[in-house]
Amino acid sequence: MSGSLPSPHTASSDPQEAFIAYLDFFREAARHKVAGLDEQALHQSRLPSGWTPVELLEHLVHMERRWLVWGFLAEPVDRPWGDHLDDVDSGRWATRRPLEEILTDLAEGGRRTTEIVRSHDLLDQAATGGRFPADGAVPTLTTILFHVMQEYARHVGHLDIVRELIDGTTGEE
């Protein structure tokens, strides 16, 4: 891995643009953490929980889509839990897709998220009928974006640790 990641700290003072900048940063950090790993490293677990780097990336793709497309917009999505074994919220991730396909979907998900954030007010409530039933609590776009950022931050940290275990690479360099 060479070069450093662009900093989201120079983001606009506009909260919508700040969310976009941080999510772009986290997506790029996840991509950066798997760059240059061979197939064995991508598909081998280094942790007792058993997930692999490629499975974690698949999880990030589905997580963002679940919260923003299926969740906030209530649009139907194919296999919202497709990152989990048996397509249910089992807590165990799985994928057979190649890394490049997952990274393409990660980037496309980022473009879709940017469109959603720029075309809605941060205080807009999620639509019902997708992830959120009409008879339950419905989060705002702000709440959803904070959750998605928390997921990215946590899992990029996991990838940072796994990358260090694989080859000693640490940090954002």
Coordinates of N, CA, C and O in Angstrom, one line a residue, residues 48-166:
P48 N -10.9 -15.3 15.7 CA -11.8 -16.4 16.1 C -13.2 -16.3 15.6 O -13.9 -17.3 15.5
S49 N -13.7 -15.1 15.3 CA -15.1 -15.0 14.8 C -15.3 -15.6 13.4 O -16.4 -15.9 13.0
G50 N -14.2 -15.7 12.7 CA -14.2 -16.5 11.4 C -14.4 -15.7 10.2 O -14.4 -16.2 9.1
W51 N -14.7 -14.4 10.3 CA -14.9 -13.6 9.0 C -13.6 -13.4 8.3 O -12.5 -13.3 8.9
T52 N -13.7 -13.2 7.0 CA -12.6 -12.9 6.1 C -12.6 -11.5 5.6 O -13.7 -10.9 5.6
P53 N -11.5 -10.9 5.1 CA -11.6 -9.5 4.6 C -12.6 -9.4 3.5 O -13.3 -8.4 3.5
V54 N -12.7 -10.3 2.6 CA -13.7 -10.2 1.5 C -15.1 -10.3 2.0 O -16.0 -9.6 1.5
E55 N -15.4 -11.1 3.0 CA -16.7 -11.2 3.6 C -17.1 -9.8 4.3 O -18.2 -9.4 4.2
L56 N -16.1 -9.2 5.0 CA -16.4 -7.9 5.6 C -16.7 -6.9 4.6 O -17.7 -6.1 4.8
L57 N -16.0 -6.9 3.5 CA -16.4 -5.9 2.4 C -17.8 -6.2 1.9 O -18.5 -5.2 1.6
E58 N -18.1 -7.4 1.7 CA -19.5 -7.8 1.2 C -20.5 -7.2 2.2 O -21.5 -6.7 1.9
H59 N -20.2 -7.4 3.5 CA -21.1 -6.9 4.6 C -21.3 -5.4 4.4 O -22.4 -4.9 4.5
L60 N -20.2 -4.6 4.2 CA -20.3 -3.2 4.1 C -21.2 -2.8 2.9 O -22.0 -1.9 3.0
V61 N -21.1 -3.5 1.8 CA -21.9 -3.2 0.6 C -23.4 -3.4 1.0 O -24.2 -2.5 0.7
H62 N -23.7 -4.5 1.6 CA -25.1 -4.8 1.9 C -25.6 -3.9 3.1 O -26.8 -3.5 3.0
M63 N -24.8 -3.6 4.0 CA -25.2 -2.8 5.2 C -25.6 -1.4 4.7 O -26.7 -0.9 5.0
E64 N -24.8 -0.8 3.8 CA -25.1 0.5 3.3 C -26.4 0.5 2.5 O -27.3 1.4 2.7
R65 N -26.6 -0.5 1.7 CA -27.8 -0.6 0.9 C -29.0 -0.9 1.8 O -30.1 -0.3 1.6
R66 N -28.9 -1.7 2.8 CA -30.0 -2.0 3.7 C -30.5 -0.7 4.4 O -31.7 -0.5 4.6
W67 N -29.5 0.1 4.9 CA -29.9 1.3 5.6 C -30.4 2.5 4.7 O -31.3 3.2 5.1
L68 N -29.8 2.6 3.6 CA -30.2 3.8 2.8 C -31.2 3.5 1.7 O -32.1 4.3 1.5
V69 N -31.0 2.5 0.9 CA -32.0 2.2 -0.2 C -33.2 1.5 0.3 O -34.3 2.0 0.1
W70 N -33.0 0.4 1.0 CA -34.2 -0.4 1.5 C -34.7 0.3 2.7 O -35.9 0.3 2.9
G71 N -33.8 0.9 3.6 CA -34.3 1.6 4.8 C -34.9 2.9 4.5 O -36.1 3.1 4.6
F72 N -34.0 3.9 4.2 CA -34.5 5.3 4.1 C -35.5 5.5 3.0 O -36.5 6.1 3.1
L73 N -35.2 4.9 1.8 CA -36.1 5.1 0.6 C -37.2 4.1 0.6 O -38.2 4.3 -0.1
A74 N -37.1 3.0 1.3 CA -38.0 1.9 1.2 C -38.2 1.3 -0.1 O -39.2 0.7 -0.5
E75 N -37.1 1.3 -0.9 CA -37.1 0.7 -2.2 C -36.8 -0.8 -2.1 O -36.0 -1.2 -1.2
P76 N -37.4 -1.6 -2.9 CA -37.0 -3.1 -2.8 C -35.6 -3.3 -3.2 O -35.1 -2.6 -4.1
V77 N -34.9 -4.1 -2.5 CA -33.5 -4.5 -2.9 C -33.5 -6.0 -2.9 O -34.1 -6.7 -2.1
D78 N -32.7 -6.5 -3.8 CA -32.5 -8.0 -4.0 C -31.7 -8.5 -2.8 O -30.6 -7.9 -2.6
R79 N -32.2 -9.4 -2.1 CA -31.4 -10.0 -1.0 C -30.8 -9.0 0.0 O -29.6 -8.9 0.1
P80 N -31.6 -8.3 0.8 CA -31.1 -7.3 1.7 C -30.1 -7.9 2.7 O -29.2 -7.2 3.2
W81 N -30.3 -9.1 3.0 CA -29.4 -9.8 4.0 C -28.5 -10.8 3.2 O -27.9 -11.7 3.8
G82 N -28.2 -10.5 2.0 CA -27.3 -11.3 1.1 C -25.9 -11.5 1.6 O -25.2 -12.4 1.1
D83 N -25.5 -10.7 2.5 CA -24.1 -10.8 3.1 C -24.1 -11.8 4.2 O -23.0 -12.2 4.7
H84 N -25.2 -12.3 4.7 CA -25.3 -13.2 5.8 C -25.6 -14.6 5.3 O -26.3 -14.8 4.2
L85 N -25.2 -15.6 6.0 CA -25.5 -17.0 5.6 C -27.0 -17.2 5.6 O -27.7 -16.6 6.4
D86 N -27.5 -17.8 4.6 CA -29.0 -18.1 4.5 C -29.8 -16.8 4.3 O -31.0 -16.9 4.6
D87 N -29.2 -15.7 3.9 CA -29.9 -14.4 3.7 C -30.8 -14.0 4.9 O -31.8 -13.4 4.7
V88 N -30.4 -14.3 6.1 CA -31.1 -13.8 7.3 C -30.0 -13.1 8.2 O -28.8 -13.4 8.0
D89 N -30.5 -12.3 9.1 CA -29.6 -11.6 10.0 C -29.0 -12.6 11.0 O -29.4 -12.6 12.2
S90 N -28.1 -13.4 10.5 CA -27.6 -14.5 11.3 C -26.3 -14.1 12.1 O -25.9 -14.8 13.0
G91 N -25.8 -12.9 11.8 CA -24.5 -12.5 12.4 C -23.3 -13.2 11.8 O -22.2 -12.8 12.2
R92 N -23.4 -14.0 10.9 CA -22.3 -14.7 10.2 C -22.3 -14.3 8.7 O -23.3 -14.5 8.1
W93 N -21.2 -13.7 8.3 CA -21.2 -13.2 6.9 C -20.7 -14.3 5.9 O -20.0 -15.2 6.3
A94 N -21.0 -14.2 4.7 CA -20.6 -15.1 3.6 C -20.6 -14.4 2.3 O -21.4 -13.5 2.1
T95 N -19.7 -14.8 1.4 CA -19.7 -14.4 0.0 C -18.9 -15.3 -0.8 O -18.0 -16.0 -0.3
R96 N -19.3 -15.5 -2.1 CA -18.5 -16.2 -3.1 C -18.1 -15.3 -4.2 O -17.6 -15.7 -5.2
R97 N -18.4 -14.0 -4.1 CA -18.2 -13.1 -5.2 C -16.7 -12.6 -5.2 O -16.1 -12.5 -4.2
P98 N -16.2 -12.3 -6.4 CA -14.8 -11.9 -6.5 C -14.7 -10.5 -5.9 O -15.6 -9.6 -5.9
L99 N -13.5 -10.2 -5.4 CA -13.2 -8.9 -4.8 C -13.5 -7.7 -5.7 O -14.2 -6.8 -5.3
E100 N -13.1 -7.8 -7.0 CA -13.4 -6.6 -7.9 C -14.9 -6.3 -8.0 O -15.3 -5.2 -8.1
E101 N -15.7 -7.3 -8.0 CA -17.2 -7.1 -8.1 C -17.7 -6.5 -6.8 O -18.5 -5.6 -6.9
I102 N -17.2 -6.9 -5.7 CA -17.6 -6.3 -4.4 C -17.1 -4.8 -4.4 O -17.9 -4.0 -4.0
L103 N -15.9 -4.6 -4.8 CA -15.4 -3.2 -4.8 C -16.2 -2.3 -5.7 O -16.4 -1.1 -5.4
T104 N -16.6 -2.8 -6.9 CA -17.4 -2.1 -7.8 C -18.8 -1.7 -7.1 O -19.3 -0.6 -7.2
D105 N -19.4 -2.7 -6.5 CA -20.6 -2.5 -5.8 C -20.5 -1.5 -4.6 O -21.4 -0.7 -4.3
L106 N -19.3 -1.6 -3.9 CA -19.1 -0.6 -2.8 C -19.0 0.8 -3.4 O -19.7 1.7 -2.8
A107 N -18.4 1.0 -4.5 CA -18.3 2.3 -5.1 C -19.7 2.8 -5.6 O -20.1 3.9 -5.4
E108 N -20.4 1.9 -6.2 CA -21.8 2.2 -6.7 C -22.7 2.6 -5.6 O -23.5 3.5 -5.6
G109 N -22.6 1.8 -4.5 CA -23.3 2.1 -3.3 C -23.0 3.5 -2.7 O -23.9 4.2 -2.3
G110 N -21.8 3.9 -2.8 CA -21.4 5.2 -2.4 C -22.0 6.3 -3.3 O -22.4 7.3 -2.8
R111 N -22.0 6.1 -4.6 CA -22.6 7.0 -5.5 C -24.1 7.2 -5.2 O -24.7 8.3 -5.1
R112 N -24.8 6.0 -4.9 CA -26.2 6.1 -4.6 C -26.4 6.8 -3.3 O -27.3 7.6 -3.1
T113 N -25.6 6.5 -2.3 CA -25.7 7.2 -1.0 C -25.6 8.7 -1.2 O -26.3 9.5 -0.6
T114 N -24.6 9.2 -2.0 CA -24.4 10.6 -2.2 C -25.6 11.2 -2.8 O -26.1 12.3 -2.4
E115 N -26.2 10.5 -3.8 CA -27.5 11.0 -4.4 C -28.6 11.2 -3.4 O -29.3 12.2 -3.4
I116 N -28.7 10.2 -2.5 CA -29.8 10.2 -1.5 C -29.5 11.4 -0.5 O -30.5 12.2 -0.3
V117 N -28.3 11.5 -0.1 CA -28.0 12.6 0.9 C -28.2 14.0 0.3 O -28.8 14.9 0.9
R118 N -27.8 14.1 -0.9 CA -27.9 15.5 -1.6 C -29.3 15.8 -2.0 O -29.6 17.0 -2.2
S119 N -30.2 14.8 -2.1 CA -31.6 15.1 -2.5 C -32.6 15.1 -1.4 O -33.8 15.2 -1.6
H120 N -32.1 15.0 -0.1 CA -33.0 15.0 1.0 C -32.5 15.9 2.1 O -31.3 16.1 2.2
D121 N -33.4 16.3 2.9 CA -33.0 17.0 4.1 C -32.6 16.0 5.2 O -33.1 14.9 5.3
L122 N -31.6 16.4 6.0 CA -31.1 15.4 7.0 C -32.1 15.1 8.0 O -32.0 14.1 8.7
L123 N -33.1 15.9 8.2 CA -34.2 15.6 9.2 C -35.4 14.9 8.6 O -36.3 14.6 9.3
D124 N -35.3 14.6 7.3 CA -36.4 13.8 6.7 C -36.4 12.4 7.3 O -35.4 11.8 7.6
Q125 N -37.6 11.9 7.5 CA -37.8 10.6 8.1 C -37.8 9.5 7.0 O -38.2 9.8 5.8
A126 N -37.3 8.3 7.3 CA -37.3 7.2 6.4 C -38.7 6.9 5.9 O -39.7 7.1 6.7
A127 N -38.8 6.4 4.7 CA -40.1 5.9 4.2 C -40.4 4.6 4.9 O -39.5 3.9 5.4
T128 N -41.7 4.3 5.0 CA -42.0 3.0 5.6 C -42.4 2.0 4.5 O -42.6 2.4 3.3
G129 N -42.3 0.7 4.8 CA -42.6 -0.3 3.9 C -41.4 -1.1 3.4 O -41.6 -2.2 2.8
G130 N -40.3 -0.6 3.6 CA -39.0 -1.3 3.3 C -38.5 -2.0 4.6 O -39.1 -2.9 5.1
R131 N -37.4 -1.5 5.0 CA -36.8 -2.0 6.3 C -37.7 -1.6 7.5 O -37.7 -2.3 8.5
F132 N -38.3 -0.5 7.4 CA -39.1 0.1 8.6 C -40.6 -0.1 8.4 O -41.1 0.5 7.4
P133 N -41.2 -0.8 9.3 CA -42.7 -0.9 9.2 C -43.4 0.3 9.6 O -42.9 1.1 10.3
A134 N -44.6 0.5 9.0 CA -45.4 1.8 9.3 C -45.8 1.9 10.7 O -46.0 3.0 11.2
D135 N -45.8 0.8 11.5 CA -46.3 0.9 12.9 C -45.1 1.0 13.9 O -45.3 0.8 15.1
G136 N -43.9 1.2 13.4 CA -42.8 1.3 14.3 C -42.1 2.6 14.2 O -42.5 3.5 13.5
A137 N -41.0 2.8 15.0 CA -40.2 4.0 15.0 C -39.5 4.1 13.7 O -39.0 3.1 13.1
V138 N -39.5 5.3 13.1 CA -38.9 5.6 11.8 C -37.8 6.6 12.0 O -38.0 7.7 12.5
P139 N -36.5 6.2 11.7 CA -35.4 7.1 11.9 C -35.3 8.2 10.9 O -35.9 8.1 9.8
T140 N -34.6 9.3 11.2 CA -34.3 10.3 10.2 C -33.1 9.9 9.4 O -32.3 9.0 9.8
L141 N -32.9 10.7 8.3 CA -31.7 10.4 7.5 C -30.4 10.7 8.4 O -29.5 9.9 8.2
T142 N -30.4 11.6 9.2 CA -29.3 11.9 10.1 C -29.0 10.6 11.0 O -27.8 10.2 11.1
T143 N -30.0 10.1 11.6 CA -29.8 8.9 12.4 C -29.2 7.7 11.6 O -28.3 7.0 12.0
I144 N -29.8 7.5 10.4 CA -29.3 6.5 9.5 C -27.8 6.7 9.2 O -27.0 5.8 9.2
L145 N -27.5 7.9 8.8 CA -26.1 8.2 8.4 C -25.1 8.1 9.5 O -24.0 7.5 9.3
F146 N -25.5 8.4 10.7 CA -24.7 8.2 11.9 C -24.4 6.7 12.1 O -23.3 6.2 12.4
H147 N -25.5 5.9 11.9 CA -25.4 4.4 12.1 C -24.4 3.9 11.0 O -23.5 3.1 11.3
V148 N -24.6 4.3 9.8 CA -23.8 3.8 8.7 C -22.3 4.2 8.9 O -21.4 3.4 8.7
M149 N -22.1 5.4 9.3 CA -20.7 5.9 9.6 C -20.1 5.0 10.8 O -18.9 4.6 10.7
Q150 N -20.9 4.7 11.8 CA -20.4 3.9 12.9 C -20.0 2.5 12.4 O -19.0 2.0 12.8
E151 N -20.8 2.0 11.5 CA -20.5 0.6 11.0 C -19.2 0.7 10.2 O -18.4 -0.2 10.3
Y152 N -19.1 1.7 9.3 CA -17.8 1.8 8.5 C -16.6 2.0 9.4 O -15.6 1.3 9.3
A153 N -16.7 2.9 10.4 CA -15.6 3.2 11.3 C -15.2 1.9 12.1 O -14.0 1.6 12.1
R154 N -16.1 1.2 12.6 CA -15.8 0.0 13.3 C -15.2 -1.1 12.4 O -14.2 -1.7 12.8
H155 N -15.8 -1.3 11.3 CA -15.2 -2.4 10.4 C -13.9 -2.0 9.7 O -13.1 -2.9 9.4
V156 N -13.7 -0.7 9.4 CA -12.4 -0.4 8.9 C -11.3 -0.6 9.9 O -10.2 -1.0 9.6
G157 N -11.7 -0.3 11.2 CA -10.8 -0.7 12.3 C -10.5 -2.2 12.3 O -9.3 -2.6 12.6
H158 N -11.5 -3.0 12.1 CA -11.3 -4.4 12.1 C -10.3 -4.8 10.9 O -9.4 -5.6 11.1
L159 N -10.6 -4.2 9.8 CA -9.7 -4.4 8.6 C -8.2 -4.0 8.9 O -7.3 -4.6 8.5
D160 N -8.1 -2.9 9.7 CA -6.8 -2.4 10.0 C -6.0 -3.4 10.9 O -4.9 -3.7 10.6
I161 N -6.7 -4.0 11.8 CA -6.1 -5.0 12.7 C -5.8 -6.3 11.9 O -4.6 -6.8 12.0
V162 N -6.7 -6.7 11.0 CA -6.4 -7.9 10.2 C -5.2 -7.7 9.3 O -4.4 -8.5 9.1
R163 N -5.2 -6.5 8.7 CA -4.1 -6.2 7.8 C -2.7 -6.2 8.5 O -1.7 -6.7 8.0
E164 N -2.7 -5.7 9.7 CA -1.5 -5.8 10.5 C -1.1 -7.2 10.8 O 0.1 -7.6 10.8
L165 N -2.1 -8.1 11.1 CA -1.8 -9.5 11.4 C -1.3 -10.2 10.1 O -0.5 -11.1 10.2
I166 N -1.8 -9.7 8.9 CA -1.3 -10.4 7.7 C 0.1 -10.0 7.3 O 0.9 -10.9 7.1

